[in-house]
Coordinates of N, CA, C and O in Angstrom, one line a residue:
M942 N 1.2 -1.1 0.1 CA -0.4 -0.2 0.6 C 1.0 1.3 -0.4 O 1.5 1.4 0.8
D943 N 0.7 2.5 -1.2 CA 1.4 3.4 -0.7 C 0.6 4.4 -0.2 O -0.8 4.7 -0.9
I944 N 0.8 5.3 0.6 CA 0.8 6.3 1.3 C 1.4 7.6 0.9 O 2.4 8.0 1.1
I945 N 0.7 8.7 0.3 CA 1.4 10.1 1.0 C 0.8 10.9 2.4 O -0.3 10.8 2.7
I946 N 1.4 12.0 2.9 CA 1.6 12.3 4.0 C 1.5 13.7 3.2 O 2.3 14.1 3.2
L947 N 0.5 14.3 3.5 CA 0.2 15.9 3.4 C 1.0 16.7 4.4 O -0.3 16.3 5.3
G948 N 1.6 17.0 5.0 CA 2.0 18.2 6.1 C 3.2 17.6 6.9 O 4.0 15.9 6.7
S949 N 3.9 17.8 7.9 CA 5.2 17.6 8.4 C 5.3 18.1 9.6 O 6.6 17.7 10.0
G950 N 4.0 18.3 10.4 CA 4.3 19.0 11.9 C 4.0 17.5 12.3 O 4.2 16.3 12.0
N951 N 3.8 17.8 13.5 CA 3.8 17.4 14.7 C 3.1 15.4 14.5 O 3.7 14.2 14.8
V952 N 1.6 15.3 13.9 CA 0.9 14.6 13.9 C 1.8 13.9 12.7 O 1.2 12.5 12.2
A953 N 1.7 14.6 11.4 CA 2.2 14.2 10.8 C 3.4 13.2 10.4 O 3.9 12.1 10.0
T954 N 4.2 13.8 11.0 CA 5.9 13.4 11.8 C 5.5 12.0 12.3 O 5.8 11.1 12.3
H955 N 4.6 11.9 13.6 CA 4.2 10.8 14.3 C 3.7 9.8 13.4 O 4.3 7.9 13.4
L956 N 2.9 10.2 12.3 CA 1.9 8.5 12.0 C 2.8 8.0 10.8 O 2.9 6.9 10.2
A957 N 4.0 8.9 10.2 CA 4.7 8.8 9.3 C 5.3 7.4 10.0 O 5.6 6.9 9.1
Y958 N 6.6 7.9 10.6 CA 6.9 6.9 11.2 C 5.9 6.1 11.9 O 6.9 4.8 11.5
A959 N 5.1 6.1 12.4 CA 4.6 4.5 13.0 C 3.8 4.0 11.6 O 4.4 2.6 11.8
L960 N 4.2 4.7 10.6 CA 3.2 3.6 9.3 C 4.6 2.7 9.3 O 4.4 1.9 8.0
K961 N 5.6 3.4 8.6 CA 6.9 3.4 8.2 C 7.1 2.1 9.1 O 7.8 1.1 9.3
K962 N 7.2 1.9 10.5 CA 7.2 1.3 11.0 C 6.2 -0.3 11.0 O 6.7 -1.4 11.3
A963 N 5.7 -0.2 10.5 CA 4.7 -1.1 10.1 C 4.6 -1.5 9.1 O 3.7 -2.3 8.9
E964 N 5.5 -1.3 8.4 CA 5.9 -1.3 6.8 C 4.9 -1.1 5.9 O 5.0 -1.6 5.0
Y965 N 4.5 0.1 6.3 CA 4.4 0.4 5.1 C 4.5 1.6 4.1 O 6.1 2.3 4.6
H966 N 4.4 1.3 2.7 CA 5.6 2.4 2.5 C 4.9 4.3 2.0 O 3.6 4.1 1.1
I967 N 5.4 4.6 2.5 CA 5.5 6.1 2.1 C 5.5 6.7 1.0 O 7.2 6.4 1.2
K968 N 5.7 7.0 -0.5 CA 6.4 7.6 -1.0 C 6.1 8.6 -1.1 O 7.6 9.4 -1.9
Q969 N 5.4 9.9 -0.8 CA 6.1 11.3 -0.9 C 5.3 12.3 0.9 O 4.5 11.2 1.4
V970 N 6.2 13.1 0.9 CA 5.7 14.0 1.8 C 5.7 15.2 1.8 O 6.7 15.8 0.7
Y971 N 4.4 16.3 1.5 CA 4.5 17.7 1.6 C 4.5 18.6 2.8 O 4.2 17.9 3.7
S972 N 5.2 19.5 2.0 CA 4.8 20.8 3.3 C 5.3 21.9 2.2 O 6.2 21.7 1.1
R973 N 4.7 22.8 2.7 CA 5.0 24.1 1.7 C 6.4 24.5 2.2 O 7.1 25.4 1.2
N974 N 6.9 23.6 3.7 CA 8.2 24.4 3.0 C 8.9 23.2 3.2 O 9.3 22.1 3.3
Y975 N 9.8 23.2 1.7 CA 10.2 22.4 1.3 C 11.9 21.4 1.8 O 11.5 20.7 2.5
D976 N 12.1 22.3 3.4 CA 13.4 21.8 5.0 C 12.5 20.9 5.4 O 13.3 19.6 5.8
H977 N 11.3 21.3 5.6 CA 10.6 20.5 6.7 C 10.4 19.3 5.6 O 9.8 18.1 6.6
A978 N 10.0 19.2 4.4 CA 9.7 18.0 3.9 C 10.6 16.8 4.0 O 10.5 15.5 4.2
K979 N 11.8 17.8 3.5 CA 12.5 16.7 3.2 C 13.4 15.7 4.4 O 14.1 15.0 4.8
Q980 N 12.8 16.6 5.5 CA 14.0 16.8 6.7 C 12.7 15.5 7.2 O 13.6 14.6 7.9
L981 N 11.4 15.0 7.4 CA 10.6 13.7 7.7 C 10.8 12.6 6.6 O 10.7 11.8 6.7
A982 N 10.9 13.4 4.6 CA 10.6 12.3 4.1 C 12.3 11.9 4.2 O 12.4 10.4 4.0
D983 N 13.1 11.9 4.4 CA 14.9 11.6 4.6 C 14.3 10.9 5.5 O 15.4 9.5 5.7
G984 N 13.9 10.3 6.3 CA 14.1 10.3 8.0 C 12.9 8.8 7.4 O 13.1 7.6 8.3
I985 N 11.7 8.7 6.4 CA 11.5 7.8 6.5 C 11.3 7.1 4.9 O 10.8 6.0 4.6
G986 N 12.4 7.5 4.1 CA 12.5 7.3 2.9 C 11.4 7.7 1.8 O 11.4 7.1 1.0
A987 N 11.3 8.5 1.8 CA 10.1 9.4 0.8 C 10.6 10.6 0.2 O 12.1 10.8 0.3
E988 N 10.2 10.6 -1.2 CA 10.6 12.0 -1.3 C 9.7 12.6 -1.2 O 8.3 13.1 -0.8
P989 N 10.4 14.6 -1.0 CA 9.7 15.0 -0.2 C 9.3 16.3 -1.2 O 9.9 16.0 -2.8
I990 N 8.1 17.0 -1.3 CA 7.6 18.0 -2.2 C 6.8 18.8 -1.5 O 6.6 19.0 -0.7
D991 N 6.8 20.4 -2.2 CA 6.9 21.5 -1.7 C 5.5 21.7 -2.8 O 5.1 23.6 -2.5
N992 N 5.0 21.5 -3.5 CA 4.6 21.4 -4.4 C 3.0 20.2 -4.3 O 3.6 19.5 -5.1
L993 N 1.8 21.0 -4.4 CA 0.4 20.1 -4.0 C 0.4 19.3 -5.9 O -0.3 19.2 -5.8
F994 N 1.0 20.1 -6.8 CA 0.8 20.2 -8.8 C 1.6 18.6 -8.1 O 1.4 18.0 -9.2
Y995 N 2.5 18.5 -7.5 CA 3.5 17.3 -7.4 C 3.1 16.2 -6.8 O 3.7 14.9 -7.1
V996 N 2.2 16.2 -6.3 CA 1.5 15.0 -5.6 C 1.2 13.8 -6.5 O 0.4 13.9 -7.3
T997 N 1.8 13.0 -6.1 CA 1.7 11.9 -7.4 C -0.3 11.3 -7.2 O -0.4 11.0 -6.0
T998 N -1.1 10.9 -8.8 CA -2.3 10.0 -8.3 C -1.5 8.6 -8.2 O -3.1 7.7 -8.5
E999 N -0.4 7.8 -8.3 CA -0.2 6.4 -7.8 C 0.0 5.7 -6.6 O 1.0 4.9 -6.2
A1000 N -1.3 6.9 -5.7 CA -0.9 6.1 -4.5 C -2.5 5.4 -4.2 O -2.7 5.7 -4.6
D1001 N -2.3 4.8 -3.1 CA -3.7 3.9 -2.1 C -4.2 5.0 -1.4 O -5.5 5.6 -1.6
V1002 N -3.6 5.7 -0.4 CA -3.6 6.2 0.9 C -3.2 7.8 1.2 O -1.8 7.9 0.8
Y1003 N -4.0 9.1 0.9 CA -3.2 10.5 1.0 C -4.0 10.8 2.4 O -5.4 10.6 2.3
I1004 N -3.3 11.7 3.4 CA -3.0 11.3 4.5 C -3.1 13.0 4.6 O -2.0 13.5 4.9
I1005 N -4.1 14.2 5.0 CA -4.0 15.1 5.0 C -3.9 15.4 6.4 O -4.6 15.9 7.5
A1006 N -2.6 15.9 6.8 CA -1.9 16.2 8.1 C -1.5 17.8 8.3 O -0.7 17.8 8.4
V1007 N -2.5 18.8 8.7 CA -2.1 20.1 8.2 C -2.8 20.8 9.1 O -3.9 20.2 9.5
K1008 N -2.8 22.3 9.3 CA -3.6 22.9 10.5 C -4.8 22.8 9.4 O -5.5 22.8 8.2
D1009 N -6.3 22.9 10.7 CA -7.4 22.9 10.1 C -8.1 23.2 9.0 O -9.1 22.9 8.3
E1010 N -8.0 24.7 9.0 CA -8.0 25.5 7.8 C -7.4 25.6 7.0 O -8.2 25.7 5.6
A1011 N -6.7 24.4 6.6 CA -6.4 24.3 5.5 C -6.3 23.4 4.6 O -5.6 22.5 3.3
I1012 N -7.0 22.2 5.2 CA -7.6 20.9 4.7 C -8.4 20.9 3.5 O -8.2 19.9 2.7
H1013 N -9.3 22.4 3.3 CA -9.6 21.9 2.2 C -9.1 22.5 1.1 O -9.1 22.0 0.2
E1014 N -8.2 23.8 1.4 CA -6.9 24.1 0.3 C -6.2 22.8 -0.1 O -6.0 22.8 -1.4
V1015 N -6.3 21.8 1.1 CA -4.8 20.9 0.5 C -6.0 19.9 -0.3 O -5.3 19.6 -1.7
A1016 N -7.2 19.1 -0.1 CA -8.0 18.4 -0.1 C -8.2 19.1 -2.0 O -8.4 18.1 -2.7
S1017 N -8.6 20.3 -2.3 CA -8.8 20.6 -3.5 C -8.3 20.9 -4.4 O -7.8 20.7 -6.1
A1018 N -7.0 21.5 -4.3 CA -5.1 21.0 -5.1 C -5.4 19.3 -5.6 O -4.6 19.5 -6.5
L1019 N -5.9 18.3 -4.6 CA -5.3 17.0 -4.9 C -6.1 16.5 -6.5 O -7.3 16.9 -6.7
R1020 N -5.6 16.0 -7.2 CA -6.9 15.0 -8.9 C -6.3 13.5 -8.4 O -6.0 12.8 -8.5
L1021 N -7.6 13.4 -6.7 CA -8.1 11.5 -7.0 C -8.5 11.4 -7.8 O -10.0 11.9 -7.6
R1022 N -9.5 10.3 -8.0 CA -10.6 9.2 -8.0 C -10.2 8.2 -7.5 O -9.5 7.3 -7.7
N1023 N -11.3 8.1 -6.7 CA -11.6 6.5 -6.0 C -10.3 6.4 -4.8 O -9.6 5.4 -5.0
K1024 N -9.8 6.8 -4.7 CA -8.2 7.3 -3.4 C -9.1 7.3 -2.3 O -9.8 8.3 -2.3
I1025 N -8.2 6.4 -1.1 CA -8.4 7.1 0.3 C -7.8 8.5 0.6 O -6.8 8.2 0.6
L1026 N -8.6 9.4 1.5 CA -8.4 10.4 1.5 C -9.2 10.6 2.9 O -10.1 10.6 3.3
L1027 N -8.4 11.4 3.6 CA -8.1 10.9 5.3 C -8.1 12.5 5.8 O -6.6 12.9 5.4
H1028 N -8.1 12.8 7.5 CA -7.3 14.0 7.9 C -7.3 13.5 9.1 O -7.8 12.9 9.5
T1029 N -6.3 14.9 9.9 CA -6.2 13.8 11.3 C -6.6 14.8 11.8 O -6.5 15.1 13.4
S1030 N -7.8 15.7 11.8 CA -8.5 17.0 12.9 C -9.6 16.3 13.1 O -10.9 15.8 13.3
G1031 N -9.6 16.8 15.0 CA -10.9 16.1 15.7 C -11.8 17.3 15.9 O -13.1 16.9 15.8
S1032 N -12.0 18.7 14.7 CA -12.6 19.4 15.2 C -13.1 20.0 13.6 O -13.8 20.8 13.3
T1033 N -13.3 19.2 12.7 CA -13.2 19.4 11.2 C -14.5 17.9 10.8 O -13.1 17.1 10.5
D1034 N -15.6 18.1 10.2 CA -16.2 17.3 10.0 C -15.7 16.7 8.9 O -15.0 17.4 7.7
I1035 N -16.3 15.1 8.4 CA -15.6 14.6 7.3 C -16.0 15.6 5.9 O -15.6 14.7 5.0
E1036 N -16.9 15.9 6.1 CA -17.9 15.8 5.1 C -16.6 17.4 4.1 O -16.8 17.6 2.8
V1037 N -15.7 17.7 4.6 CA -14.8 18.6 3.8 C -14.4 17.9 2.7 O -13.7 18.7 2.1
L1038 N -13.7 16.2 3.1 CA -13.7 15.7 1.9 C -14.3 14.8 1.3 O -13.7 15.0 -0.1
K1039 N -15.8 14.8 1.1 CA -16.3 14.4 0.0 C -16.1 14.7 -1.0 O -16.2 14.2 -1.8
P1040 N -16.2 16.2 -1.2 CA -16.4 16.3 -2.9 C -15.0 15.9 -3.3 O -15.2 16.0 -4.4
F1041 N -14.1 15.6 -2.6 CA -12.8 15.9 -3.9 C -12.5 13.5 -3.5 O -11.8 13.3 -4.2
S1042 N -13.3 12.5 -2.9 CA -13.2 11.3 -2.5 C -14.1 10.7 -2.1 O -14.6 11.3 -1.2
P1043 N -15.3 9.8 -2.9 CA -16.0 9.0 -2.3 C -15.3 8.1 -1.1 O -16.2 7.6 -0.1
S1044 N -14.2 7.6 -1.0 CA -13.3 7.3 0.5 C -12.7 7.5 1.1 O -11.8 8.6 1.0
C1045 N -13.4 8.7 2.2 CA -13.1 9.3 3.1 C -13.3 9.1 3.8 O -14.5 8.1 4.6
G1046 N -11.9 9.9 5.0 CA -12.4 9.5 6.7 C -11.4 10.4 7.5 O -11.1 11.6 7.1
V1047 N -11.5 10.4 8.8 CA -11.0 10.9 9.6 C -10.0 10.0 10.9 O -10.7 9.2 11.5
V1048 N -8.7 10.0 10.9 CA -8.5 9.4 11.5 C -7.5 10.4 12.7 O -7.0 11.2 12.3
Y1049 N -8.1 10.5 13.8 CA -7.9 11.6 15.2 C -7.1 11.0 16.2 O -8.1 10.1 17.1
P1050 N -6.0 11.1 16.7 CA -5.5 10.7 17.9 C -6.0 11.0 19.1 O -5.7 12.5 18.9
L1051 N -6.9 10.5 19.6 CA -6.9 11.4 20.8 C -5.9 11.4 21.9 O -5.7 11.0 23.3
Q1052 N -4.9 12.2 21.7 CA -3.9 12.5 22.8 C -2.8 13.9 22.2 O -2.5 14.0 20.8
T1053 N -2.1 13.9 22.6 CA -1.4 15.6 22.7 C -0.4 15.1 21.8 O 0.5 13.7 22.4
I1054 N 0.1 15.2 20.8 CA 1.5 14.7 19.5 C 2.5 15.9 19.9 O 1.9 17.0 19.5
S1055 N 3.4 15.5 20.5 CA 4.7 16.6 20.1 C 5.8 15.8 19.6 O 5.5 14.3 19.9
K1056 N 6.2 16.0 18.8 CA 7.9 16.1 18.0 C 8.4 15.0 18.7 O 9.5 14.1 18.3
E1057 N 8.2 15.7 19.8 CA 10.0 15.2 20.6 C 9.6 14.2 21.8 O 10.2 13.7 22.5
V1058 N 7.9 14.1 22.2 CA 7.9 13.2 22.9 C 7.4 11.6 22.4 O 6.4 11.6 21.1
E1059 N 7.8 10.7 22.6 CA 7.6 9.4 21.6 C 6.1 9.1 21.4 O 5.7 8.6 23.2
V1060 N 5.2 8.7 20.4 CA 4.2 7.7 20.7 C 4.2 6.0 20.6 O 4.4 6.3 19.8
D1061 N 2.9 6.1 21.1 CA 2.8 4.5 20.7 C 1.4 4.2 20.4 O 0.5 4.7 21.5
F1062 N 0.8 4.3 18.6 CA 0.3 4.3 18.3 C -1.1 3.4 19.2 O -2.5 3.4 18.7
S1063 N -0.1 1.7 19.8 CA -1.4 1.3 20.1 C -2.2 1.2 21.4 O -2.4 0.7 21.1
K1064 N -1.6 2.4 22.0 CA -2.5 3.1 23.3 C -3.4 3.7 22.9 O -3.6 4.4 23.7
I1065 N -2.9 4.4 22.1 CA -4.2 5.5 22.0 C -5.9 4.7 21.0 O -5.5 4.5 20.1
P1066 N -6.4 5.6 21.5 CA -8.1 5.1 21.5 C -8.2 5.9 19.9 O -7.6 7.1 19.3

């Protein structure tokens, strides 16, 4: 399964490392800041990108892990057809994704997440 991570903050970083540890293939990491994308991508063996135009359409799952107010902007810039599209916000309705993919959802870890603290996803509800 090929995954695209859209974001490079706390949640994106921990999800990316957890998915890599679970032996999923993360194909690309997007961030508006190329250095941030590169730092995370280098750690997980993915391609860093800083332009949504270059997000591949050849992945299975797209995880939008950006600030709540940027979710719609990121989703609307993607060119997806029948791909799984997820966001990681606990306060943003799933409806924001429905115009962009019939297969959408929310992955919201019920825990404060910081890059400096290791997260055990097996213990997060």
